[in-house]
Amino acid sequence: MVPNMTNVIGDAALSSAPEQPQPQRPWSRRAALAGVASAVLVGCTSGVGAPDAVDGSDDGADGPGSGRSESSTPGTTVASSAPSGQTVESEPPIDVSTRSSDVHLLRRMTFGPTTAGIAELADIGHDAWLSQQLGAGAELTDVDQVIADAYPQLEWSASELIDDFSGDGNAARVAGAFSAATFIRHSESPAQLFERMVEFWGDHFNVPMAAPQSIALRIEMDRTVIRPHAVVSFSDLLVATAQSPAMLAYLDNFRSTAGAINENYARELLELHTVGVGGGYDEDDIVSVARLLTGWGINRRERTFRFSPSEHDDGPLSMLGWDRPNTGDPFEHGVEFLQHLARLPATARYVSRKMAVRFVADEPDPDLVDAMAAAWLANDSAIEPVLRAMVDHAAFDAAPPKFNRPWDYLTQTVRAIDGRLDPGTETNVRDVIGAIRDLGQMPFRWASPDGYPDTEAAWLNGGGLLTRWNLAVQISGPDNDIITNKLSELAASLDGLSAAEIVDTVVQALRHAAPTELEREVLETLTGWSPDHTPSHDEIELMAPAMAAVVLATPAANYR
C-alpha cells in the first residue's frame, strides 16, 4: 500500500526547501514534500536517539521496534537526520489553551473526530453523548452487519474454526479478516466509545494470535467475552476472561491441577489484570491463587470452559483479605475470589490509572486517578461511572497532548478523510493489512501479556514517523483506490478562496482546529502561494492531495 519514499523523505529532506514547486508537473509535489519534510520532522519529534530494546512482538514484525532503525525519548537530538550537533526545538503540537472541548473529548474517547460527530456532540452535549455511546454496544450497527456479511467465519465458534483450519481453511486469512473487521469498526462504527473500550480491555487482557488454535480462540474471546462486557462491570469481565479458553490456553491455566499447579495465570492475574505490582501480594499469594484456580480448564472437544473437580485443589486458602469458605461449590469459590479482587482498592486504582494513561496522559494527575478509583469502589466496579468520573474531572480538560499509537494514527487519519474500506475487495483489504503491519501495531499480535505500550516514549521514533508520512502521502494521493474518501469534495470546495483561506479550510476539515504556525509555514512553502493569492481551479486540484498529506503528517496530526 505504501510506496517506498526513502528517497523522498530522508537525510536530504532536512536541507533547505526548494524555492517553489512547479505546478505543471503533477508529482513534483513529491519533491515539494521532500523539501518541507524537514519542517514536519522538526516539529514532530525532539529527536532520534540510540536504538531501543522495546519489542514485544512474536515475530519481530509488530511493536515499537518493528520496521525501525532507531527510536527516541523526548528531549534528545536528531541523530539520523538532523544536521550534526543540532538539537531540534518544536512548538507544542496542540495548543491546550485554545482547543475545543468538544473536539478534545472526541479525540480522546473515539478513534478520531469527524465533522458529523462534532455537530452531534454540540447538539446533545457531553452527558447525553456519553450515555448514547455507552449504550451503543448493546445493538448491532450497520457496520456490524457489513462485517458479518463480509466475514461470516468471525461468527463461528472456536471449535468450528479450528476444525476448518485443520481441513482446507486458512488461519492466516481469517486472522487477516479479524484485523480488517477491527479496522472497519474503529474507523467507521458509530459506537466509537464502545469500540474504544473493547480495544482497551483487549490490551488489558491481552491474548495474542499466533498459531491457528490461538487465532480461533482469540476471535471467539473478542466476540463472547470482551465485547459483551466492555462497558458493563470489571468484576463480570474479570470472571469471564478467567474462564475464556483463549486466556486459559495462553497462560497455561488449563494445565494447572492439584499437586501440579501452574502459576502463570495467577501471577499475571495479580500483576497485570487486578492489583498490580505493589498491590499487596507476595509469592505465597500467587501460589494460593494458582491452587484456587486448579481444575479450570478447556473441554478439548468443544474448546469451551470446563471445571474438573478431580483436578481441583480444595484445601484451605487465605490471600489478599479473602478466606476460602469451608462449605459450598469449589468452582464458585474461585468466582467469589475473582469478584473480591475486582472490588479491592488496589485494583480500582491500578486499572483506573491504566485507563487514565490510555485516555488522558502518560503521567495522569493522581487526583484524577483517585476520583476514578472512588467511582469504581462506590459502584461495584461498574465501568460507566469510572469513565464519567474521568471525563468530568478538570484534569481531563487540561490534559496535555497525547502521542498517537500507530493504530490511533491510522484510524484518526482515515476518519479525518471520511475513509471507507470495502471489505469485499480482497486486494484492498490485503493492502490495508500491509499498511497496518508497516506501522508496527498489528491488532492482537503483541506477544507478552501486558498488551501494546501506551506512552510516547515507546512509539516516538524516526522510523515510525517516516512510515506515517508515507501512509499520509499514499492515502491522500490521486492514485489511492484502496480507501474511498472525501478529499475530492474538499478540493472542490476550495475554488475562489485565497491561499490563506484554503490553508484554514484544509486544516479545519482534516484536524478540526485552526492551523498551527508550523502548518501554515509548511503549506505556504509547499504551494508557493502568498496568503492573498487566489489559486486557480487547476492549481488547487494539483496541490490539494499534497496539502492534505502534509496536514495529516504534521505534529498536530500525530497527537490527540
JSON list of C-alpha atoms in Angstrom, two decimals, residues 130-337:
[
{"chain": "A", "resi": 130, "resn": "LEU", "atom": "CA", "xyz": [-21.66, 9.54, 26.84]},
{"chain": "A", "resi": 131, "resn": "SER", "atom": "CA", "xyz": [-24.98, 7.86, 27.59]},
{"chain": "A", "resi": 132, "resn": "GLN", "atom": "CA", "xyz": [-25.61, 7.27, 23.91]},
{"chain": "A", "resi": 133, "resn": "GLN", "atom": "CA", "xyz": [-22.14, 5.88, 23.31]},
{"chain": "A", "resi": 134, "resn": "LEU", "atom": "CA", "xyz": [-22.11, 3.65, 26.38]},
{"chain": "A", "resi": 135, "resn": "GLY", "atom": "CA", "xyz": [-25.40, 2.12, 25.29]},
{"chain": "A", "resi": 136, "resn": "ALA", "atom": "CA", "xyz": [-24.37, 1.75, 21.67]},
{"chain": "A", "resi": 137, "resn": "GLY", "atom": "CA", "xyz": [-22.63, -1.59, 22.10]},
{"chain": "A", "resi": 138, "resn": "ALA", "atom": "CA", "xyz": [-25.88, -3.33, 23.04]},
{"chain": "A", "resi": 139, "resn": "GLU", "atom": "CA", "xyz": [-27.24, -3.10, 19.49]},
{"chain": "A", "resi": 140, "resn": "LEU", "atom": "CA", "xyz": [-25.84, -4.18, 16.16]},
{"chain": "A", "resi": 141, "resn": "THR", "atom": "CA", "xyz": [-24.87, -1.26, 13.96]},
{"chain": "A", "resi": 142, "resn": "ASP", "atom": "CA", "xyz": [-24.91, -1.13, 10.18]},
{"chain": "A", "resi": 143, "resn": "VAL", "atom": "CA", "xyz": [-21.13, -1.55, 10.33]},
{"chain": "A", "resi": 144, "resn": "ASP", "atom": "CA", "xyz": [-21.51, -4.76, 12.37]},
{"chain": "A", "resi": 145, "resn": "GLN", "atom": "CA", "xyz": [-23.84, -6.10, 9.70]},
{"chain": "A", "resi": 146, "resn": "VAL", "atom": "CA", "xyz": [-21.40, -5.24, 6.92]},
{"chain": "A", "resi": 147, "resn": "ILE", "atom": "CA", "xyz": [-18.69, -7.14, 8.79]},
{"chain": "A", "resi": 148, "resn": "ALA", "atom": "CA", "xyz": [-20.96, -10.13, 9.44]},
{"chain": "A", "resi": 149, "resn": "ASP", "atom": "CA", "xyz": [-21.84, -10.31, 5.75]},
{"chain": "A", "resi": 150, "resn": "ALA", "atom": "CA", "xyz": [-18.23, -9.95, 4.58]},
{"chain": "A", "resi": 151, "resn": "TYR", "atom": "CA", "xyz": [-16.59, -12.20, 7.16]},
{"chain": "A", "resi": 152, "resn": "PRO", "atom": "CA", "xyz": [-19.09, -14.87, 8.31]},
{"chain": "A", "resi": 153, "resn": "GLN", "atom": "CA", "xyz": [-16.31, -17.02, 9.78]},
{"chain": "A", "resi": 154, "resn": "LEU", "atom": "CA", "xyz": [-15.80, -14.44, 12.54]},
{"chain": "A", "resi": 155, "resn": "GLU", "atom": "CA", "xyz": [-19.16, -15.60, 13.92]},
{"chain": "A", "resi": 156, "resn": "TRP", "atom": "CA", "xyz": [-18.09, -19.24, 14.07]},
{"chain": "A", "resi": 157, "resn": "SER", "atom": "CA", "xyz": [-17.21, -20.93, 17.34]},
{"chain": "A", "resi": 158, "resn": "ALA", "atom": "CA", "xyz": [-13.56, -21.63, 18.11]},
{"chain": "A", "resi": 159, "resn": "SER", "atom": "CA", "xyz": [-14.24, -25.32, 17.63]},
{"chain": "A", "resi": 160, "resn": "GLU", "atom": "CA", "xyz": [-15.68, -24.73, 14.16]},
{"chain": "A", "resi": 161, "resn": "LEU", "atom": "CA", "xyz": [-12.74, -22.51, 13.19]},
{"chain": "A", "resi": 162, "resn": "ILE", "atom": "CA", "xyz": [-10.13, -24.99, 14.43]},
{"chain": "A", "resi": 163, "resn": "ASP", "atom": "CA", "xyz": [-11.84, -27.86, 12.59]},
{"chain": "A", "resi": 164, "resn": "ASP", "atom": "CA", "xyz": [-11.90, -25.69, 9.47]},
{"chain": "A", "resi": 165, "resn": "PHE", "atom": "CA", "xyz": [-8.22, -24.79, 9.84]},
{"chain": "A", "resi": 166, "resn": "SER", "atom": "CA", "xyz": [-7.30, -28.47, 10.10]},
{"chain": "A", "resi": 167, "resn": "GLY", "atom": "CA", "xyz": [-9.11, -29.08, 6.80]},
{"chain": "A", "resi": 168, "resn": "ASP", "atom": "CA", "xyz": [-9.00, -26.69, 3.89]},
{"chain": "A", "resi": 169, "resn": "GLY", "atom": "CA", "xyz": [-9.34, -23.50, 5.95]},
{"chain": "A", "resi": 170, "resn": "ASN", "atom": "CA", "xyz": [-6.79, -20.72, 6.00]},
{"chain": "A", "resi": 171, "resn": "ALA", "atom": "CA", "xyz": [-5.99, -19.49, 9.51]},
{"chain": "A", "resi": 172, "resn": "ALA", "atom": "CA", "xyz": [-3.89, -16.57, 8.27]},
{"chain": "A", "resi": 173, "resn": "ARG", "atom": "CA", "xyz": [-6.73, -15.37, 6.04]},
{"chain": "A", "resi": 174, "resn": "VAL", "atom": "CA", "xyz": [-9.23, -15.49, 8.93]},
{"chain": "A", "resi": 175, "resn": "ALA", "atom": "CA", "xyz": [-6.75, -13.65, 11.17]},
{"chain": "A", "resi": 176, "resn": "GLY", "atom": "CA", "xyz": [-6.46, -11.00, 8.46]},
{"chain": "A", "resi": 177, "resn": "ALA", "atom": "CA", "xyz": [-10.24, -10.77, 8.27]},
{"chain": "A", "resi": 178, "resn": "PHE", "atom": "CA", "xyz": [-10.36, -10.22, 12.04]},
{"chain": "A", "resi": 179, "resn": "SER", "atom": "CA", "xyz": [-7.83, -7.38, 11.77]},
{"chain": "A", "resi": 180, "resn": "ALA", "atom": "CA", "xyz": [-9.73, -5.87, 8.84]},
{"chain": "A", "resi": 181, "resn": "ALA", "atom": "CA", "xyz": [-13.02, -6.11, 10.74]},
{"chain": "A", "resi": 182, "resn": "THR", "atom": "CA", "xyz": [-11.40, -4.36, 13.69]},
{"chain": "A", "resi": 183, "resn": "PHE", "atom": "CA", "xyz": [-10.11, -1.61, 11.41]},
{"chain": "A", "resi": 184, "resn": "ILE", "atom": "CA", "xyz": [-13.56, -1.11, 9.88]},
{"chain": "A", "resi": 185, "resn": "ARG", "atom": "CA", "xyz": [-15.24, -0.98, 13.30]},
{"chain": "A", "resi": 186, "resn": "HIS", "atom": "CA", "xyz": [-12.74, 1.52, 14.64]},
{"chain": "A", "resi": 187, "resn": "SER", "atom": "CA", "xyz": [-12.79, 3.78, 11.59]},
{"chain": "A", "resi": 188, "resn": "GLU", "atom": "CA", "xyz": [-16.49, 3.59, 10.70]},
{"chain": "A", "resi": 189, "resn": "SER", "atom": "CA", "xyz": [-18.65, 2.39, 13.61]},
{"chain": "A", "resi": 190, "resn": "PRO", "atom": "CA", "xyz": [-20.95, 4.95, 15.26]},
{"chain": "A", "resi": 191, "resn": "ALA", "atom": "CA", "xyz": [-20.33, 3.13, 18.57]},
{"chain": "A", "resi": 192, "resn": "GLN", "atom": "CA", "xyz": [-16.94, 4.79, 18.96]},
{"chain": "A", "resi": 193, "resn": "LEU", "atom": "CA", "xyz": [-16.56, 4.84, 22.74]},
{"chain": "A", "resi": 194, "resn": "PHE", "atom": "CA", "xyz": [-17.76, 1.25, 22.97]},
{"chain": "A", "resi": 195, "resn": "GLU", "atom": "CA", "xyz": [-15.12, 0.22, 20.41]},
{"chain": "A", "resi": 196, "resn": "ARG", "atom": "CA", "xyz": [-12.51, 2.21, 22.32]},
{"chain": "A", "resi": 197, "resn": "MET", "atom": "CA", "xyz": [-13.31, 0.21, 25.44]},
{"chain": "A", "resi": 198, "resn": "VAL", "atom": "CA", "xyz": [-13.20, -3.07, 23.53]},
{"chain": "A", "resi": 199, "resn": "GLU", "atom": "CA", "xyz": [-9.72, -2.09, 22.39]},
{"chain": "A", "resi": 200, "resn": "PHE", "atom": "CA", "xyz": [-8.68, -1.06, 25.91]},
{"chain": "A", "resi": 201, "resn": "TRP", "atom": "CA", "xyz": [-9.79, -4.32, 27.50]},
{"chain": "A", "resi": 202, "resn": "GLY", "atom": "CA", "xyz": [-8.25, -6.29, 24.64]},
{"chain": "A", "resi": 203, "resn": "ASP", "atom": "CA", "xyz": [-4.90, -4.78, 25.60]},
{"chain": "A", "resi": 204, "resn": "HIS", "atom": "CA", "xyz": [-5.52, -5.16, 29.32]},
{"chain": "A", "resi": 205, "resn": "PHE", "atom": "CA", "xyz": [-6.39, -8.85, 29.00]},
{"chain": "A", "resi": 206, "resn": "ASN", "atom": "CA", "xyz": [-4.00, -9.39, 26.11]},
{"chain": "A", "resi": 207, "resn": "VAL", "atom": "CA", "xyz": [-4.06, -12.74, 24.34]},
{"chain": "A", "resi": 208, "resn": "PRO", "atom": "CA", "xyz": [-2.07, -12.71, 21.08]},
{"chain": "A", "resi": 209, "resn": "MET", "atom": "CA", "xyz": [-2.85, -14.56, 17.88]},
{"chain": "A", "resi": 210, "resn": "ALA", "atom": "CA", "xyz": [-0.04, -16.83, 16.74]},
{"chain": "A", "resi": 211, "resn": "ALA", "atom": "CA", "xyz": [-0.79, -20.47, 15.88]},
{"chain": "A", "resi": 212, "resn": "PRO", "atom": "CA", "xyz": [-4.15, -21.45, 14.30]},
{"chain": "A", "resi": 213, "resn": "GLN", "atom": "CA", "xyz": [-5.65, -22.52, 17.64]},
{"chain": "A", "resi": 214, "resn": "SER", "atom": "CA", "xyz": [-4.81, -19.21, 19.29]},
{"chain": "A", "resi": 215, "resn": "ILE", "atom": "CA", "xyz": [-6.32, -17.34, 16.32]},
{"chain": "A", "resi": 216, "resn": "ALA", "atom": "CA", "xyz": [-9.60, -19.21, 16.70]},
{"chain": "A", "resi": 217, "resn": "LEU", "atom": "CA", "xyz": [-9.72, -18.83, 20.48]},
{"chain": "A", "resi": 218, "resn": "ARG", "atom": "CA", "xyz": [-8.84, -15.10, 20.38]},
{"chain": "A", "resi": 219, "resn": "ILE", "atom": "CA", "xyz": [-11.54, -14.36, 17.82]},
{"chain": "A", "resi": 220, "resn": "GLU", "atom": "CA", "xyz": [-14.11, -16.12, 19.99]},
{"chain": "A", "resi": 221, "resn": "MET", "atom": "CA", "xyz": [-12.82, -14.30, 23.11]},
{"chain": "A", "resi": 222, "resn": "ASP", "atom": "CA", "xyz": [-13.41, -10.95, 21.43]},
{"chain": "A", "resi": 223, "resn": "ARG", "atom": "CA", "xyz": [-16.97, -11.89, 20.45]},
{"chain": "A", "resi": 224, "resn": "THR", "atom": "CA", "xyz": [-18.12, -13.70, 23.61]},
{"chain": "A", "resi": 225, "resn": "VAL", "atom": "CA", "xyz": [-16.05, -12.15, 26.41]},
{"chain": "A", "resi": 226, "resn": "ILE", "atom": "CA", "xyz": [-14.62, -8.70, 25.65]},
{"chain": "A", "resi": 227, "resn": "ARG", "atom": "CA", "xyz": [-17.43, -7.15, 23.62]},
{"chain": "A", "resi": 228, "resn": "PRO", "atom": "CA", "xyz": [-20.36, -8.22, 25.84]},
{"chain": "A", "resi": 229, "resn": "HIS", "atom": "CA", "xyz": [-18.64, -6.87, 28.98]},
{"chain": "A", "resi": 230, "resn": "ALA", "atom": "CA", "xyz": [-16.71, -3.87, 27.62]},
{"chain": "A", "resi": 231, "resn": "VAL", "atom": "CA", "xyz": [-18.85, -1.18, 29.27]},
{"chain": "A", "resi": 232, "resn": "VAL", "atom": "CA", "xyz": [-20.63, -3.20, 31.97]},
{"chain": "A", "resi": 233, "resn": "SER", "atom": "CA", "xyz": [-18.57, -4.10, 35.05]},
{"chain": "A", "resi": 234, "resn": "PHE", "atom": "CA", "xyz": [-14.96, -5.04, 35.61]},
{"chain": "A", "resi": 235, "resn": "SER", "atom": "CA", "xyz": [-15.99, -7.79, 38.01]},
{"chain": "A", "resi": 236, "resn": "ASP", "atom": "CA", "xyz": [-18.07, -9.57, 35.37]},
{"chain": "A", "resi": 237, "resn": "LEU", "atom": "CA", "xyz": [-15.36, -9.03, 32.75]},
{"chain": "A", "resi": 238, "resn": "LEU", "atom": "CA", "xyz": [-12.66, -10.44, 35.03]},
{"chain": "A", "resi": 239, "resn": "VAL", "atom": "CA", "xyz": [-14.67, -13.60, 35.74]},
{"chain": "A", "resi": 240, "resn": "ALA", "atom": "CA", "xyz": [-15.41, -14.04, 32.04]},
{"chain": "A", "resi": 241, "resn": "THR", "atom": "CA", "xyz": [-11.76, -13.67, 31.00]},
{"chain": "A", "resi": 242, "resn": "ALA", "atom": "CA", "xyz": [-10.66, -16.18, 33.66]},
{"chain": "A", "resi": 243, "resn": "GLN", "atom": "CA", "xyz": [-12.96, -18.75, 32.01]},
{"chain": "A", "resi": 244, "resn": "SER", "atom": "CA", "xyz": [-12.02, -17.86, 28.45]},
{"chain": "A", "resi": 245, "resn": "PRO", "atom": "CA", "xyz": [-10.34, -20.80, 26.67]},
{"chain": "A", "resi": 246, "resn": "ALA", "atom": "CA", "xyz": [-8.08, -18.26, 24.95]},
{"chain": "A", "resi": 247, "resn": "MET", "atom": "CA", "xyz": [-6.77, -17.00, 28.32]},
{"chain": "A", "resi": 248, "resn": "LEU", "atom": "CA", "xyz": [-6.64, -20.49, 29.82]},
{"chain": "A", "resi": 249, "resn": "ALA", "atom": "CA", "xyz": [-4.52, -21.72, 26.91]},
{"chain": "A", "resi": 250, "resn": "TYR", "atom": "CA", "xyz": [-2.29, -18.63, 26.61]},
{"chain": "A", "resi": 251, "resn": "LEU", "atom": "CA", "xyz": [-1.30, -18.51, 30.27]},
{"chain": "A", "resi": 252, "resn": "ASP", "atom": "CA", "xyz": [-1.34, -22.28, 30.78]},
{"chain": "A", "resi": 253, "resn": "ASN", "atom": "CA", "xyz": [-4.02, -22.45, 33.45]},
{"chain": "A", "resi": 254, "resn": "PHE", "atom": "CA", "xyz": [-5.65, -25.33, 31.61]},
{"chain": "A", "resi": 255, "resn": "ARG", "atom": "CA", "xyz": [-2.58, -27.36, 32.65]},
{"chain": "A", "resi": 256, "resn": "SER", "atom": "CA", "xyz": [-2.84, -26.42, 36.34]},
{"chain": "A", "resi": 257, "resn": "THR", "atom": "CA", "xyz": [-4.02, -29.31, 38.53]},
{"chain": "A", "resi": 258, "resn": "ALA", "atom": "CA", "xyz": [-3.93, -30.28, 42.19]},
{"chain": "A", "resi": 259, "resn": "GLY", "atom": "CA", "xyz": [-0.38, -31.27, 43.04]},
{"chain": "A", "resi": 260, "resn": "ALA", "atom": "CA", "xyz": [0.95, -29.86, 39.75]},
{"chain": "A", "resi": 261, "resn": "ILE", "atom": "CA", "xyz": [0.00, -26.21, 39.74]},
{"chain": "A", "resi": 262, "resn": "ASN", "atom": "CA", "xyz": [0.97, -23.75, 37.04]},
{"chain": "A", "resi": 263, "resn": "GLU", "atom": "CA", "xyz": [1.44, -20.21, 38.37]},
{"chain": "A", "resi": 264, "resn": "ASN", "atom": "CA", "xyz": [1.46, -18.30, 35.08]},
{"chain": "A", "resi": 265, "resn": "TYR", "atom": "CA", "xyz": [-2.14, -17.14, 35.07]},
{"chain": "A", "resi": 266, "resn": "ALA", "atom": "CA", "xyz": [-2.23, -16.49, 38.82]},
{"chain": "A", "resi": 267, "resn": "ARG", "atom": "CA", "xyz": [0.83, -14.27, 38.54]},
{"chain": "A", "resi": 268, "resn": "GLU", "atom": "CA", "xyz": [-0.50, -12.22, 35.62]},
{"chain": "A", "resi": 269, "resn": "LEU", "atom": "CA", "xyz": [-3.95, -12.06, 37.21]},
{"chain": "A", "resi": 270, "resn": "LEU", "atom": "CA", "xyz": [-2.46, -10.18, 40.15]},
{"chain": "A", "resi": 271, "resn": "GLU", "atom": "CA", "xyz": [0.34, -8.27, 38.41]},
{"chain": "A", "resi": 272, "resn": "LEU", "atom": "CA", "xyz": [-1.41, -7.17, 35.21]},
{"chain": "A", "resi": 273, "resn": "HIS", "atom": "CA", "xyz": [-5.15, -7.73, 35.49]},
{"chain": "A", "resi": 274, "resn": "THR", "atom": "CA", "xyz": [-6.02, -6.56, 39.01]},
{"chain": "A", "resi": 275, "resn": "VAL", "atom": "CA", "xyz": [-3.98, -5.14, 41.91]},
{"chain": "A", "resi": 276, "resn": "GLY", "atom": "CA", "xyz": [-0.72, -4.54, 40.01]},
{"chain": "A", "resi": 277, "resn": "VAL", "atom": "CA", "xyz": [2.87, -4.63, 41.19]},
{"chain": "A", "resi": 278, "resn": "GLY", "atom": "CA", "xyz": [2.98, -3.25, 44.71]},
{"chain": "A", "resi": 279, "resn": "GLY", "atom": "CA", "xyz": [-0.67, -4.19, 45.21]},
{"chain": "A", "resi": 280, "resn": "GLY", "atom": "CA", "xyz": [-0.06, -6.06, 48.44]},
{"chain": "A", "resi": 281, "resn": "TYR", "atom": "CA", "xyz": [0.53, -9.64, 47.28]},
{"chain": "A", "resi": 282, "resn": "ASP", "atom": "CA", "xyz": [3.54, -11.91, 47.63]},
{"chain": "A", "resi": 283, "resn": "GLU", "atom": "CA", "xyz": [4.73, -15.23, 46.23]},
{"chain": "A", "resi": 284, "resn": "ASP", "atom": "CA", "xyz": [2.63, -17.19, 48.71]},
{"chain": "A", "resi": 285, "resn": "ASP", "atom": "CA", "xyz": [-0.46, -15.37, 47.44]},
{"chain": "A", "resi": 286, "resn": "ILE", "atom": "CA", "xyz": [0.41, -16.31, 43.85]},
{"chain": "A", "resi": 287, "resn": "VAL", "atom": "CA", "xyz": [0.66, -19.98, 44.85]},
{"chain": "A", "resi": 288, "resn": "SER", "atom": "CA", "xyz": [-2.64, -19.78, 46.74]},
{"chain": "A", "resi": 289, "resn": "VAL", "atom": "CA", "xyz": [-4.42, -18.20, 43.77]},
{"chain": "A", "resi": 290, "resn": "ALA", "atom": "CA", "xyz": [-2.99, -20.87, 41.46]},
{"chain": "A", "resi": 291, "resn": "ARG", "atom": "CA", "xyz": [-4.27, -23.58, 43.82]},
{"chain": "A", "resi": 292, "resn": "LEU", "atom": "CA", "xyz": [-7.72, -22.00, 43.96]},
{"chain": "A", "resi": 293, "resn": "LEU", "atom": "CA", "xyz": [-7.96, -21.99, 40.16]},
{"chain": "A", "resi": 294, "resn": "THR", "atom": "CA", "xyz": [-6.80, -25.56, 39.58]},
{"chain": "A", "resi": 295, "resn": "GLY", "atom": "CA", "xyz": [-9.29, -27.55, 37.56]},
{"chain": "A", "resi": 296, "resn": "TRP", "atom": "CA", "xyz": [-10.27, -24.50, 35.47]},
{"chain": "A", "resi": 297, "resn": "GLY", "atom": "CA", "xyz": [-9.57, -25.92, 32.05]},
{"chain": "A", "resi": 298, "resn": "ILE", "atom": "CA", "xyz": [-10.77, -26.49, 28.48]},
{"chain": "A", "resi": 299, "resn": "ASN", "atom": "CA", "xyz": [-13.11, -29.10, 27.07]},
{"chain": "A", "resi": 300, "resn": "ARG", "atom": "CA", "xyz": [-10.82, -30.35, 24.34]},
{"chain": "A", "resi": 301, "resn": "ARG", "atom": "CA", "xyz": [-13.55, -31.48, 22.01]},
{"chain": "A", "resi": 302, "resn": "GLU", "atom": "CA", "xyz": [-15.77, -28.39, 22.20]},
{"chain": "A", "resi": 303, "resn": "ARG", "atom": "CA", "xyz": [-12.96, -25.94, 23.04]},
{"chain": "A", "resi": 304, "resn": "THR", "atom": "CA", "xyz": [-15.12, -24.49, 25.81]},
{"chain": "A", "resi": 305, "resn": "PHE", "atom": "CA", "xyz": [-14.54, -23.87, 29.51]},
{"chain": "A", "resi": 306, "resn": "ARG", "atom": "CA", "xyz": [-14.91, -26.74, 31.92]},
{"chain": "A", "resi": 307, "resn": "PHE", "atom": "CA", "xyz": [-14.32, -27.16, 35.64]},
{"chain": "A", "resi": 308, "resn": "SER", "atom": "CA", "xyz": [-12.88, -30.51, 36.74]},
{"chain": "A", "resi": 309, "resn": "PRO", "atom": "CA", "xyz": [-13.43, -31.24, 40.47]},
{"chain": "A", "resi": 310, "resn": "SER", "atom": "CA", "xyz": [-10.99, -34.16, 40.30]},
{"chain": "A", "resi": 311, "resn": "GLU", "atom": "CA", "xyz": [-8.18, -31.81, 39.22]},
{"chain": "A", "resi": 312, "resn": "HIS", "atom": "CA", "xyz": [-9.02, -29.10, 41.77]},
{"chain": "A", "resi": 313, "resn": "ASP", "atom": "CA", "xyz": [-7.12, -28.41, 44.99]},
{"chain": "A", "resi": 314, "resn": "ASP", "atom": "CA", "xyz": [-9.90, -27.92, 47.56]},
{"chain": "A", "resi": 315, "resn": "GLY", "atom": "CA", "xyz": [-7.64, -27.22, 50.53]},
{"chain": "A", "resi": 316, "resn": "PRO", "atom": "CA", "xyz": [-7.98, -24.18, 52.84]},
{"chain": "A", "resi": 317, "resn": "LEU", "atom": "CA", "xyz": [-6.72, -20.89, 51.44]},
{"chain": "A", "resi": 318, "resn": "SER", "atom": "CA", "xyz": [-6.28, -17.31, 52.62]},
{"chain": "A", "resi": 319, "resn": "MET", "atom": "CA", "xyz": [-4.95, -14.46, 50.46]},
{"chain": "A", "resi": 320, "resn": "LEU", "atom": "CA", "xyz": [-5.41, -10.74, 49.94]},
{"chain": "A", "resi": 321, "resn": "GLY", "atom": "CA", "xyz": [-8.06, -10.42, 52.65]},
{"chain": "A", "resi": 322, "resn": "TRP", "atom": "CA", "xyz": [-10.14, -13.37, 51.39]},
{"chain": "A", "resi": 323, "resn": "ASP", "atom": "CA", "xyz": [-10.60, -16.70, 53.18]},
{"chain": "A", "resi": 324, "resn": "ARG", "atom": "CA", "xyz": [-11.94, -19.74, 51.45]},
{"chain": "A", "resi": 325, "resn": "PRO", "atom": "CA", "xyz": [-15.30, -20.85, 52.85]},
{"chain": "A", "resi": 326, "resn": "ASN", "atom": "CA", "xyz": [-15.45, -24.28, 54.46]},
{"chain": "A", "resi": 327, "resn": "THR", "atom": "CA", "xyz": [-18.56, -25.17, 52.51]},
{"chain": "A", "resi": 328, "resn": "GLY", "atom": "CA", "xyz": [-20.02, -24.56, 49.08]},
{"chain": "A", "resi": 329, "resn": "ASP", "atom": "CA", "xyz": [-19.09, -25.18, 45.47]},
{"chain": "A", "resi": 330, "resn": "PRO", "atom": "CA", "xyz": [-15.30, -25.07, 44.93]},
{"chain": "A", "resi": 331, "resn": "PHE", "atom": "CA", "xyz": [-15.80, -23.56, 41.48]},
{"chain": "A", "resi": 332, "resn": "GLU", "atom": "CA", "xyz": [-17.92, -20.78, 42.96]},
{"chain": "A", "resi": 333, "resn": "HIS", "atom": "CA", "xyz": [-15.13, -20.15, 45.46]},
{"chain": "A", "resi": 334, "resn": "GLY", "atom": "CA", "xyz": [-12.92, -19.18, 42.53]},
{"chain": "A", "resi": 335, "resn": "VAL", "atom": "CA", "xyz": [-15.61, -16.88, 41.13]},
{"chain": "A", "resi": 336, "resn": "GLU", "atom": "CA", "xyz": [-16.07, -15.26, 44.55]},
{"chain": "A", "resi": 337, "resn": "PHE", "atom": "CA", "xyz": [-12.34, -14.61, 44.86]}
]
